[in-house]
Amino acid sequence: MFVCRGALSALYYSASGGTCARAHAFHKPPQRGLEMSEAHSGVVVVAIDIDDLLTSMEVRDLRKADRLDPVHHSEKHFLTVKFERQERSYEVENVLVPGCIEFFQFLFDQKDMRPAFFSSGVRERNLELGRMVVELAIDAGGSLAWRDRYDVYSREDCFDTDRLQHYVTREEQRKFQPPDFYGNYKKDLRMIHYGRETYHELYNRTVRDLGVLLPDPAKDAEILRNIILLEEDPSYLFPGQEKNLLLCPTYQHPYPCLVNYQGEDTPIDDPDSWRDTFKCANPLFYAAGVLEHALARHRAEGRSLPEILWEEQGYLWFDRERYKERYPIHFFTQGRDVLRRYNPELNFAVAGERAVP
C-alpha cells in the first residue's frame, strides 16, 4: 500500500517495493550544520524543501502508463528511498519534479552557494533521498566534490511550536505560531546560522525562557542575510523571516499526462482558472529563474539576497489580495534558459492530450 499523508505519512514513506533507483556507492552526507564563521563567509545557503517541490510521491498512476515522457520521466527520475527508523525498514517511491537534476547542477555551479535539503520529513529518509539526488547531479556531469558541499536538515531540526503549549499561554505561543500560518513545524533558518547542536540547546532553553529564540526581525535579518528558504508551503515559515522565503508553486502532475513541451514560447494558464496547471508543473523552472536574476543583482549591487528576493517576488505572495500575480511568468522563461545549460532537451512540463506515443 502506498502511504502519502496521514497517521503514518509523517515519516513520508511507502511500504511498496516499486522500481529501484540506480545503485550508487554509498556516500554519507554531511551531518552538521554550518558553523557561524562559515555562515558569515559570504557563502549563500539555499535551504530547499523536498516534498512537492523537488519530488512527488504521486507515482502509482505514472506506473500505470504504457509509456512515459523520456525527458522528464525516464527511469533515473524514479527513486526508491530505503531507510531504517526505530528498528523498522521503510521504502518510499518518489519521482523527481521536472528539472530537479538540472536545478542542482545549477546550484552547485555557483561557487558562492551551498545547497541544503530542509524537509519536515524524518532525518533518515531525508539523508538518503538527498544523497540520491546529489549523486544524480554528479552523474549528469558534476563533480565528486559536490558530495561534501551540501547539508541535510529535517523534522528534528524544526522549531516545534506544539511543545510550547505545555509551558506558555496561547498568546505567548502565537509569537511563534501566527494564526494565518498553520502547522507546528517551523523551519527557523537561525538553526543553519548557529549550527544544529547549538540551536537545539537554544530551543530547549526557549521552553523555559521565550526570549532565547523570540523572533527579532532586526537582529535576525543581519544574521540571515546569506540564508534563504525555497518552499512551496509558507506555513513552515518562521515569523519574521518572510524576506528570506522564495515561495514556489506546489508541484502537481499535469492531467491526463505529462509531456515535454515542443514550443519555444512560454505557455500561460487561463487567468480565470483557479488552477495554475503550467506553473504547478514547473516550480523548479520558476525557482531557477528567480535565483539567477536575484544572484546577478546580489553580486552586482552588493545587497542582501533576502532584500532582493522580497523586491522581486516576496510582496506578491505575502499580500493575499494579489494571489493572481504570484509567480511572475517571466521567471519561468528565464529558468528554462538556466536549466537548458545542463540539458538542451529540457523544456517545460505540460499536459498532453493522451499518453506519450
CSV table of C-alpha atoms in Angstrom, one decimal:
chain,number,residue,atom,x,y,z
A,1,MET,CA,0.0,0.0,0.0
A,2,PHE,CA,1.3,3.4,-0.9
A,3,VAL,CA,1.1,5.8,2.1
A,4,CYS,CA,1.2,9.5,1.3
A,5,ARG,CA,-0.2,11.6,4.1
A,6,GLY,CA,-1.9,10.5,7.3
A,7,ALA,CA,-1.0,9.0,10.6
A,8,LEU,CA,2.0,7.2,9.2
A,9,SER,CA,2.7,9.7,6.5
A,10,ALA,CA,4.6,11.8,9.0
A,11,LEU,CA,7.5,9.6,8.1
A,12,TYR,CA,7.0,10.2,4.3
A,13,TYR,CA,7.5,6.6,3.4
A,14,SER,CA,5.9,3.9,1.3
A,15,ALA,CA,5.5,0.2,2.0
A,16,SER,CA,5.6,-0.6,-1.6
A,17,GLY,CA,8.6,-2.0,-3.3
A,18,GLY,CA,8.5,-0.4,-6.7
A,19,THR,CA,11.2,0.3,-9.2
A,20,CYS,CA,14.6,1.0,-7.6
A,21,ALA,CA,16.8,3.9,-8.5
A,22,ARG,CA,20.2,3.3,-10.0
A,23,ALA,CA,22.6,2.0,-7.5
A,24,HIS,CA,25.4,4.3,-6.3
A,25,ALA,CA,28.3,3.7,-4.0
A,26,PHE,CA,27.0,4.9,-0.6
A,27,HIS,CA,28.4,8.2,0.5
A,28,LYS,CA,27.2,9.5,3.8
A,29,PRO,CA,26.2,13.2,3.5
A,30,PRO,CA,27.4,15.8,5.9
A,31,GLN,CA,25.9,15.5,9.4
A,32,ARG,CA,26.5,19.0,10.6
A,33,GLY,CA,25.1,22.4,10.0
A,34,LEU,CA,27.2,25.4,9.0
A,35,GLU,CA,29.4,26.9,11.7
A,36,MET,CA,28.9,30.6,12.4
A,37,SER,CA,32.2,31.6,10.7
A,38,GLU,CA,31.1,29.8,7.5
A,39,ALA,CA,27.7,31.5,7.6
A,40,HIS,CA,29.4,34.9,7.6
A,41,SER,CA,31.9,33.9,4.9
A,42,GLY,CA,29.8,35.2,2.0
A,43,VAL,CA,28.5,31.8,1.0
A,44,VAL,CA,24.8,31.8,0.3
A,45,VAL,CA,23.0,28.9,1.8
A,46,VAL,CA,19.9,27.8,-0.1
A,47,ALA,CA,17.7,25.6,2.0
A,48,ILE,CA,15.2,23.7,-0.1
A,49,ASP,CA,12.0,21.8,0.8
A,50,ILE,CA,11.7,18.3,-0.6
A,51,ASP,CA,8.1,17.0,-0.9
A,52,ASP,CA,6.0,18.6,-3.7
A,53,LEU,CA,8.9,20.8,-4.7
A,54,LEU,CA,11.9,18.5,-5.5
A,55,THR,CA,10.0,15.2,-5.5
A,56,SER,CA,6.5,13.8,-5.7
A,57,MET,CA,5.1,10.6,-4.2
A,58,GLU,CA,2.2,10.5,-6.7
A,59,VAL,CA,3.8,7.6,-8.5
A,60,ARG,CA,1.1,5.0,-8.8
A,61,ASP,CA,-0.7,6.4,-11.8
A,62,LEU,CA,2.5,7.1,-13.6
A,63,ARG,CA,3.4,3.4,-13.3
A,64,LYS,CA,0.2,2.5,-15.0
A,65,ALA,CA,1.0,4.5,-18.2
A,66,ASP,CA,2.1,2.5,-21.2
A,67,ARG,CA,4.9,4.9,-21.9
A,68,LEU,CA,6.3,8.0,-20.1
A,69,ASP,CA,7.9,11.1,-21.3
A,70,PRO,CA,11.6,10.3,-21.9
A,71,VAL,CA,12.9,13.8,-20.9
A,72,HIS,CA,11.1,14.1,-17.6
A,73,HIS,CA,10.2,10.6,-16.6
A,74,SER,CA,13.0,8.3,-17.7
A,75,GLU,CA,14.0,5.5,-15.3
A,76,LYS,CA,16.6,7.7,-13.5
A,77,HIS,CA,13.8,10.1,-12.4
A,78,PHE,CA,12.2,7.4,-10.2
A,79,LEU,CA,13.8,6.9,-6.8
A,80,THR,CA,13.0,4.2,-4.2
A,81,VAL,CA,14.3,5.6,-1.0
A,82,LYS,CA,15.1,2.9,1.5
A,83,PHE,CA,15.8,3.8,5.2
A,84,GLU,CA,15.5,2.5,8.7
A,85,ARG,CA,13.9,4.2,11.6
A,86,GLN,CA,13.3,2.8,15.1
A,87,GLU,CA,14.4,-0.7,14.1
A,88,ARG,CA,11.9,-0.8,11.1
A,89,SER,CA,12.7,-0.7,7.4
A,90,TYR,CA,10.9,1.5,5.0
A,91,GLU,CA,10.7,2.2,1.3
A,92,VAL,CA,9.2,5.2,-0.3
A,93,GLU,CA,8.9,5.6,-4.1
A,94,ASN,CA,9.4,9.1,-5.4
A,95,VAL,CA,9.5,10.8,-8.8
A,96,LEU,CA,11.7,13.8,-9.4
A,97,VAL,CA,9.9,17.1,-10.2
A,98,PRO,CA,10.8,18.3,-13.7
A,99,GLY,CA,14.2,20.0,-13.8
A,100,CYS,CA,15.4,18.7,-10.5
A,101,ILE,CA,18.7,17.2,-11.6
A,102,GLU,CA,19.5,20.3,-13.7
A,103,PHE,CA,18.5,22.6,-10.9
A,104,PHE,CA,21.1,21.1,-8.6
A,105,GLN,CA,23.7,21.3,-11.3
A,106,PHE,CA,22.9,25.0,-11.4
A,107,LEU,CA,23.1,25.4,-7.7
A,108,PHE,CA,26.4,23.6,-7.3
A,109,ASP,CA,27.9,25.6,-10.2
A,110,GLN,CA,27.5,28.7,-8.1
A,111,LYS,CA,30.8,28.9,-6.3
A,112,ASP,CA,29.4,31.1,-3.6
A,113,MET,CA,26.4,28.9,-2.9
A,114,ARG,CA,25.8,25.8,-0.7
A,115,PRO,CA,22.6,23.8,-1.2
A,116,ALA,CA,20.8,22.3,1.8
A,117,PHE,CA,17.8,19.9,1.9
A,118,PHE,CA,15.3,21.1,4.6
A,119,SER,CA,12.2,18.9,4.9
A,120,SER,CA,10.0,18.2,7.9
A,121,GLY,CA,10.3,14.5,7.0
A,122,VAL,CA,12.3,12.3,9.2
A,123,ARG,CA,16.1,12.6,9.1
A,124,GLU,CA,16.8,9.0,8.0
A,125,ARG,CA,14.6,9.5,4.9
A,126,ASN,CA,16.0,12.9,4.1
A,127,LEU,CA,19.6,11.8,4.3
A,128,GLU,CA,19.2,9.0,1.8
A,129,LEU,CA,16.9,11.0,-0.6
A,130,GLY,CA,19.3,13.9,-0.6
A,131,ARG,CA,22.3,11.6,-1.3
A,132,MET,CA,20.5,10.1,-4.2
A,133,VAL,CA,19.6,13.5,-5.8
A,134,VAL,CA,23.2,14.7,-5.4
A,135,GLU,CA,24.5,11.5,-7.0
A,136,LEU,CA,22.2,12.0,-10.0
A,137,ALA,CA,23.5,15.6,-10.4
A,138,ILE,CA,27.1,14.2,-10.3
A,139,ASP,CA,26.3,11.5,-12.8
A,140,ALA,CA,24.9,14.2,-15.1
A,141,GLY,CA,28.3,15.8,-15.4
A,142,GLY,CA,29.0,17.2,-11.9
A,143,SER,CA,32.0,17.0,-9.6
A,144,LEU,CA,32.6,14.4,-6.9
A,145,ALA,CA,33.4,17.3,-4.6
A,146,TRP,CA,29.6,18.1,-4.6
A,147,ARG,CA,29.3,15.2,-2.1
A,148,ASP,CA,30.8,17.5,0.6
A,149,ARG,CA,29.0,20.7,-0.5
A,150,TYR,CA,25.5,20.3,0.9
A,151,ASP,CA,23.7,19.7,4.1
A,152,VAL,CA,20.5,17.9,5.2
A,153,TYR,CA,18.0,19.3,7.8
A,154,SER,CA,14.9,17.5,8.9
A,155,ARG,CA,11.9,17.4,11.3
A,156,GLU,CA,14.3,17.1,14.2
A,157,ASP,CA,15.8,20.5,13.3
A,158,CYS,CA,12.5,22.3,13.1
A,159,PHE,CA,11.1,24.6,15.8
A,160,ASP,CA,8.1,22.6,17.1
A,161,THR,CA,5.5,25.1,18.4
A,162,ASP,CA,3.4,22.4,19.8
A,163,ARG,CA,5.9,21.8,22.5
A,164,LEU,CA,5.5,25.4,23.8
A,165,GLN,CA,1.8,24.9,24.7
A,166,HIS,CA,2.8,23.0,27.8
A,167,TYR,CA,4.8,25.9,29.1
A,168,VAL,CA,3.3,29.2,27.8
A,169,THR,CA,0.0,30.9,27.3
A,170,ARG,CA,-1.8,30.8,23.9
A,171,GLU,CA,-0.9,34.5,23.4
A,172,GLU,CA,2.7,33.8,24.0
A,173,GLN,CA,2.7,30.8,21.7
A,174,ARG,CA,1.3,33.0,18.9
A,175,LYS,CA,4.5,34.9,18.8
A,176,PHE,CA,6.0,31.7,17.2
A,177,GLN,CA,2.7,30.5,15.6
A,178,PRO,CA,0.9,33.3,13.8
A,179,PRO,CA,-2.8,32.4,13.3
A,180,ASP,CA,-2.5,32.6,9.4
A,181,PHE,CA,0.4,30.2,9.3
A,182,TYR,CA,-0.7,26.7,10.3
A,183,GLY,CA,1.5,23.8,11.1
A,184,ASN,CA,3.6,23.3,14.2
A,185,TYR,CA,6.9,22.6,12.5
A,186,LYS,CA,8.7,25.8,11.6
A,187,LYS,CA,11.9,26.0,9.5
A,188,ASP,CA,13.8,28.5,11.6
A,189,LEU,CA,16.8,29.5,9.4
A,190,ARG,CA,18.7,30.6,12.5
A,191,MET,CA,19.3,26.9,13.0
A,192,ILE,CA,21.5,26.9,10.0
A,193,HIS,CA,23.3,30.0,11.2
A,194,TYR,CA,24.0,28.7,14.7
A,195,GLY,CA,24.5,25.1,13.7
A,196,ARG,CA,22.4,22.1,14.6
A,197,GLU,CA,23.8,21.3,18.1
A,198,THR,CA,23.9,24.9,19.3
A,199,TYR,CA,20.4,25.6,18.0
A,200,HIS,CA,19.0,22.5,19.7
A,201,GLU,CA,20.4,23.8,23.0
A,202,LEU,CA,18.8,27.2,22.4
A,203,TYR,CA,15.5,25.6,21.6
A,204,ASN,CA,15.5,23.6,24.8
A,205,ARG,CA,16.1,26.8,26.7
A,206,THR,CA,13.3,28.5,24.9
A,207,VAL,CA,10.6,26.4,26.5
A,208,ARG,CA,11.7,27.9,29.8
A,209,ASP,CA,12.6,31.4,28.6
A,210,LEU,CA,10.8,32.6,25.4
A,211,GLY,CA,13.3,35.4,24.9
A,212,VAL,CA,16.0,33.0,23.9
A,213,LEU,CA,14.6,32.4,20.4
A,214,LEU,CA,11.9,35.0,20.3
A,215,PRO,CA,11.6,36.4,16.7
A,216,ASP,CA,13.7,39.6,16.4
A,217,PRO,CA,13.4,40.8,12.8
A,218,ALA,CA,16.2,43.4,13.0
A,219,LYS,CA,18.7,41.1,14.6
A,220,ASP,CA,17.6,38.1,12.5
A,221,ALA,CA,17.9,40.0,9.2
A,222,GLU,CA,21.5,40.6,9.9
A,223,ILE,CA,22.5,37.0,10.8
A,224,LEU,CA,20.3,35.6,8.0
A,225,ARG,CA,21.5,37.8,5.2
A,226,ASN,CA,23.1,34.9,3.4
A,227,ILE,CA,20.5,32.2,4.1
A,228,ILE,CA,17.3,31.7,2.1
A,229,LEU,CA,14.5,29.1,2.0
A,230,LEU,CA,12.9,27.6,-1.1
A,231,GLU,CA,9.5,26.4,0.0
A,232,GLU,CA,6.0,25.6,-1.5
A,233,ASP,CA,4.1,26.0,1.7
A,234,PRO,CA,4.5,29.3,3.6
A,235,SER,CA,3.1,27.7,6.8
A,236,TYR,CA,6.6,26.4,7.5
A,237,LEU,CA,8.0,29.9,7.7
A,238,PHE,CA,9.3,31.1,11.0
A,239,PRO,CA,7.8,34.5,12.0
A,240,GLY,CA,10.0,37.5,10.9
A,241,GLN,CA,11.8,35.6,8.2
A,242,GLU,CA,9.4,36.4,5.4
A,243,LYS,CA,12.1,38.1,3.3
A,244,ASN,CA,14.2,35.0,3.3
A,245,LEU,CA,11.5,33.0,1.5
A,246,LEU,CA,11.4,32.2,-2.1
A,247,LEU,CA,7.9,30.8,-2.4
A,248,CYS,CA,7.4,28.4,-5.3
A,249,PRO,CA,4.2,26.7,-6.7
A,250,THR,CA,3.2,23.4,-5.2
A,251,TYR,CA,4.1,20.7,-7.7
A,252,GLN,CA,1.2,18.9,-9.3
A,253,HIS,CA,1.3,16.4,-12.2
A,254,PRO,CA,-0.4,17.7,-15.4
A,255,TYR,CA,-3.5,15.9,-16.3
A,256,PRO,CA,-4.0,13.5,-18.1
A,257,CYS,CA,-0.3,13.0,-18.7
A,258,LEU,CA,3.0,15.0,-18.6
A,259,VAL,CA,4.9,15.7,-21.8
A,260,ASN,CA,7.9,17.8,-22.7
A,261,TYR,CA,6.7,21.0,-24.3
A,262,GLN,CA,7.6,21.3,-28.0
A,263,GLY,CA,7.3,25.1,-28.4
A,264,GLU,CA,9.7,27.8,-27.6
A,265,ASP,CA,7.2,30.2,-26.2
A,266,THR,CA,6.1,30.1,-22.5
A,267,PRO,CA,2.6,28.6,-22.0
A,268,ILE,CA,0.3,30.8,-19.9
A,269,ASP,CA,-2.5,29.5,-17.8
A,270,ASP,CA,-6.1,30.8,-18.2
A,271,PRO,CA,-6.1,33.8,-15.8
A,272,ASP,CA,-9.8,33.0,-15.0
A,273,SER,CA,-9.0,29.4,-14.0
A,274,TRP,CA,-8.3,28.6,-10.3
A,275,ARG,CA,-5.8,26.0,-11.5
A,276,ASP,CA,-2.2,27.1,-12.2
A,277,THR,CA,-1.6,24.0,-14.3
A,278,PHE,CA,1.5,25.2,-16.0
A,279,LYS,CA,3.0,26.9,-13.0
A,280,CYS,CA,2.4,24.0,-10.7
A,281,ALA,CA,4.0,21.6,-13.2
A,282,ASN,CA,7.2,23.7,-13.3
A,283,PRO,CA,8.1,25.1,-9.9
A,284,LEU,CA,11.9,24.5,-10.3
A,285,PHE,CA,11.9,26.4,-13.6
A,286,TYR,CA,10.5,29.3,-11.6
A,287,ALA,CA,13.0,28.9,-8.8
A,288,ALA,CA,15.9,28.8,-11.2
A,289,GLY,CA,14.7,32.0,-12.9
A,290,VAL,CA,14.3,33.9,-9.7
A,291,LEU,CA,17.6,32.7,-8.3
A,292,GLU,CA,19.5,33.5,-11.5
A,293,HIS,CA,18.1,37.0,-11.5
A,294,ALA,CA,18.4,37.7,-7.8
A,295,LEU,CA,22.0,36.4,-7.7
A,296,ALA,CA,23.0,38.6,-10.5
A,297,ARG,CA,21.6,41.6,-8.6
A,298,HIS,CA,23.2,40.4,-5.4
A,299,ARG,CA,26.7,40.2,-7.0
A,300,ALA,CA,26.3,43.5,-8.9
A,301,GLU,CA,24.7,45.6,-6.2
A,302,GLY,CA,26.2,44.1,-3.0
A,303,ARG,CA,22.8,44.0,-1.4
A,304,SER,CA,21.5,41.1,0.7
A,305,LEU,CA,19.7,38.3,-1.2
A,306,PRO,CA,16.6,38.4,1.1
A,307,GLU,CA,16.1,42.1,0.3
A,308,ILE,CA,16.3,41.4,-3.4
A,309,LEU,CA,14.0,38.4,-3.2
A,310,TRP,CA,11.4,40.5,-1.4
A,311,GLU,CA,11.5,43.1,-4.1
A,312,GLU,CA,11.2,40.6,-6.9
A,313,GLN,CA,8.6,38.2,-5.6
A,314,GLY,CA,8.1,38.4,-1.8
A,315,TYR,CA,5.5,41.1,-1.6
A,316,LEU,CA,3.4,39.3,-4.2
A,317,TRP,CA,2.9,36.1,-2.2
A,318,PHE,CA,2.7,37.9,1.2
A,319,ASP,CA,-0.3,40.0,0.0
A,320,ARG,CA,-3.2,37.7,-0.3
A,321,GLU,CA,-5.1,40.1,-2.4
A,322,ARG,CA,-2.5,39.7,-5.2
A,323,TYR,CA,-2.9,36.0,-5.5
A,324,LYS,CA,-3.1,36.0,-9.3
A,325,GLU,CA,0.1,38.0,-9.5
A,326,ARG,CA,2.1,35.3,-7.7
A,327,TYR,CA,4.9,33.6,-9.6
A,328,PRO,CA,5.6,36.1,-12.5
A,329,ILE,CA,5.7,34.2,-15.7
A,330,HIS,CA,9.0,35.8,-17.0
A,331,PHE,CA,10.9,33.9,-14.3
A,332,PHE,CA,9.7,30.6,-15.8
A,333,THR,CA,11.1,31.7,-19.1
A,334,GLN,CA,14.4,32.7,-17.6
A,335,GLY,CA,14.5,29.5,-15.6
A,336,ARG,CA,14.2,27.4,-18.7
A,337,ASP,CA,17.3,29.2,-20.2
A,338,VAL,CA,19.2,28.4,-17.0
A,339,LEU,CA,18.3,24.7,-16.8
A,340,ARG,CA,18.9,24.2,-20.5
A,341,ARG,CA,22.6,24.9,-19.9
A,342,TYR,CA,22.7,21.4,-18.4
A,343,ASN,CA,20.2,19.6,-20.6
A,344,PRO,CA,19.4,21.2,-24.0
A,345,GLU,CA,16.5,18.8,-24.5
A,346,LEU,CA,14.7,20.1,-21.4
A,347,ASN,CA,11.6,22.1,-21.8
A,348,PHE,CA,8.5,22.9,-19.7
A,349,ALA,CA,6.4,20.0,-18.4
A,350,VAL,CA,2.9,20.4,-19.8
A,351,ALA,CA,-0.3,18.4,-20.1
A,352,GLY,CA,-0.6,16.1,-23.0
A,353,GLU,CA,-3.9,15.1,-24.5
A,354,ARG,CA,-3.2,11.4,-24.3
A,355,ALA,CA,-0.4,9.0,-23.3
A,356,VAL,CA,3.0,9.6,-24.7
A,357,PRO,CA,3.0,7.7,-28.1
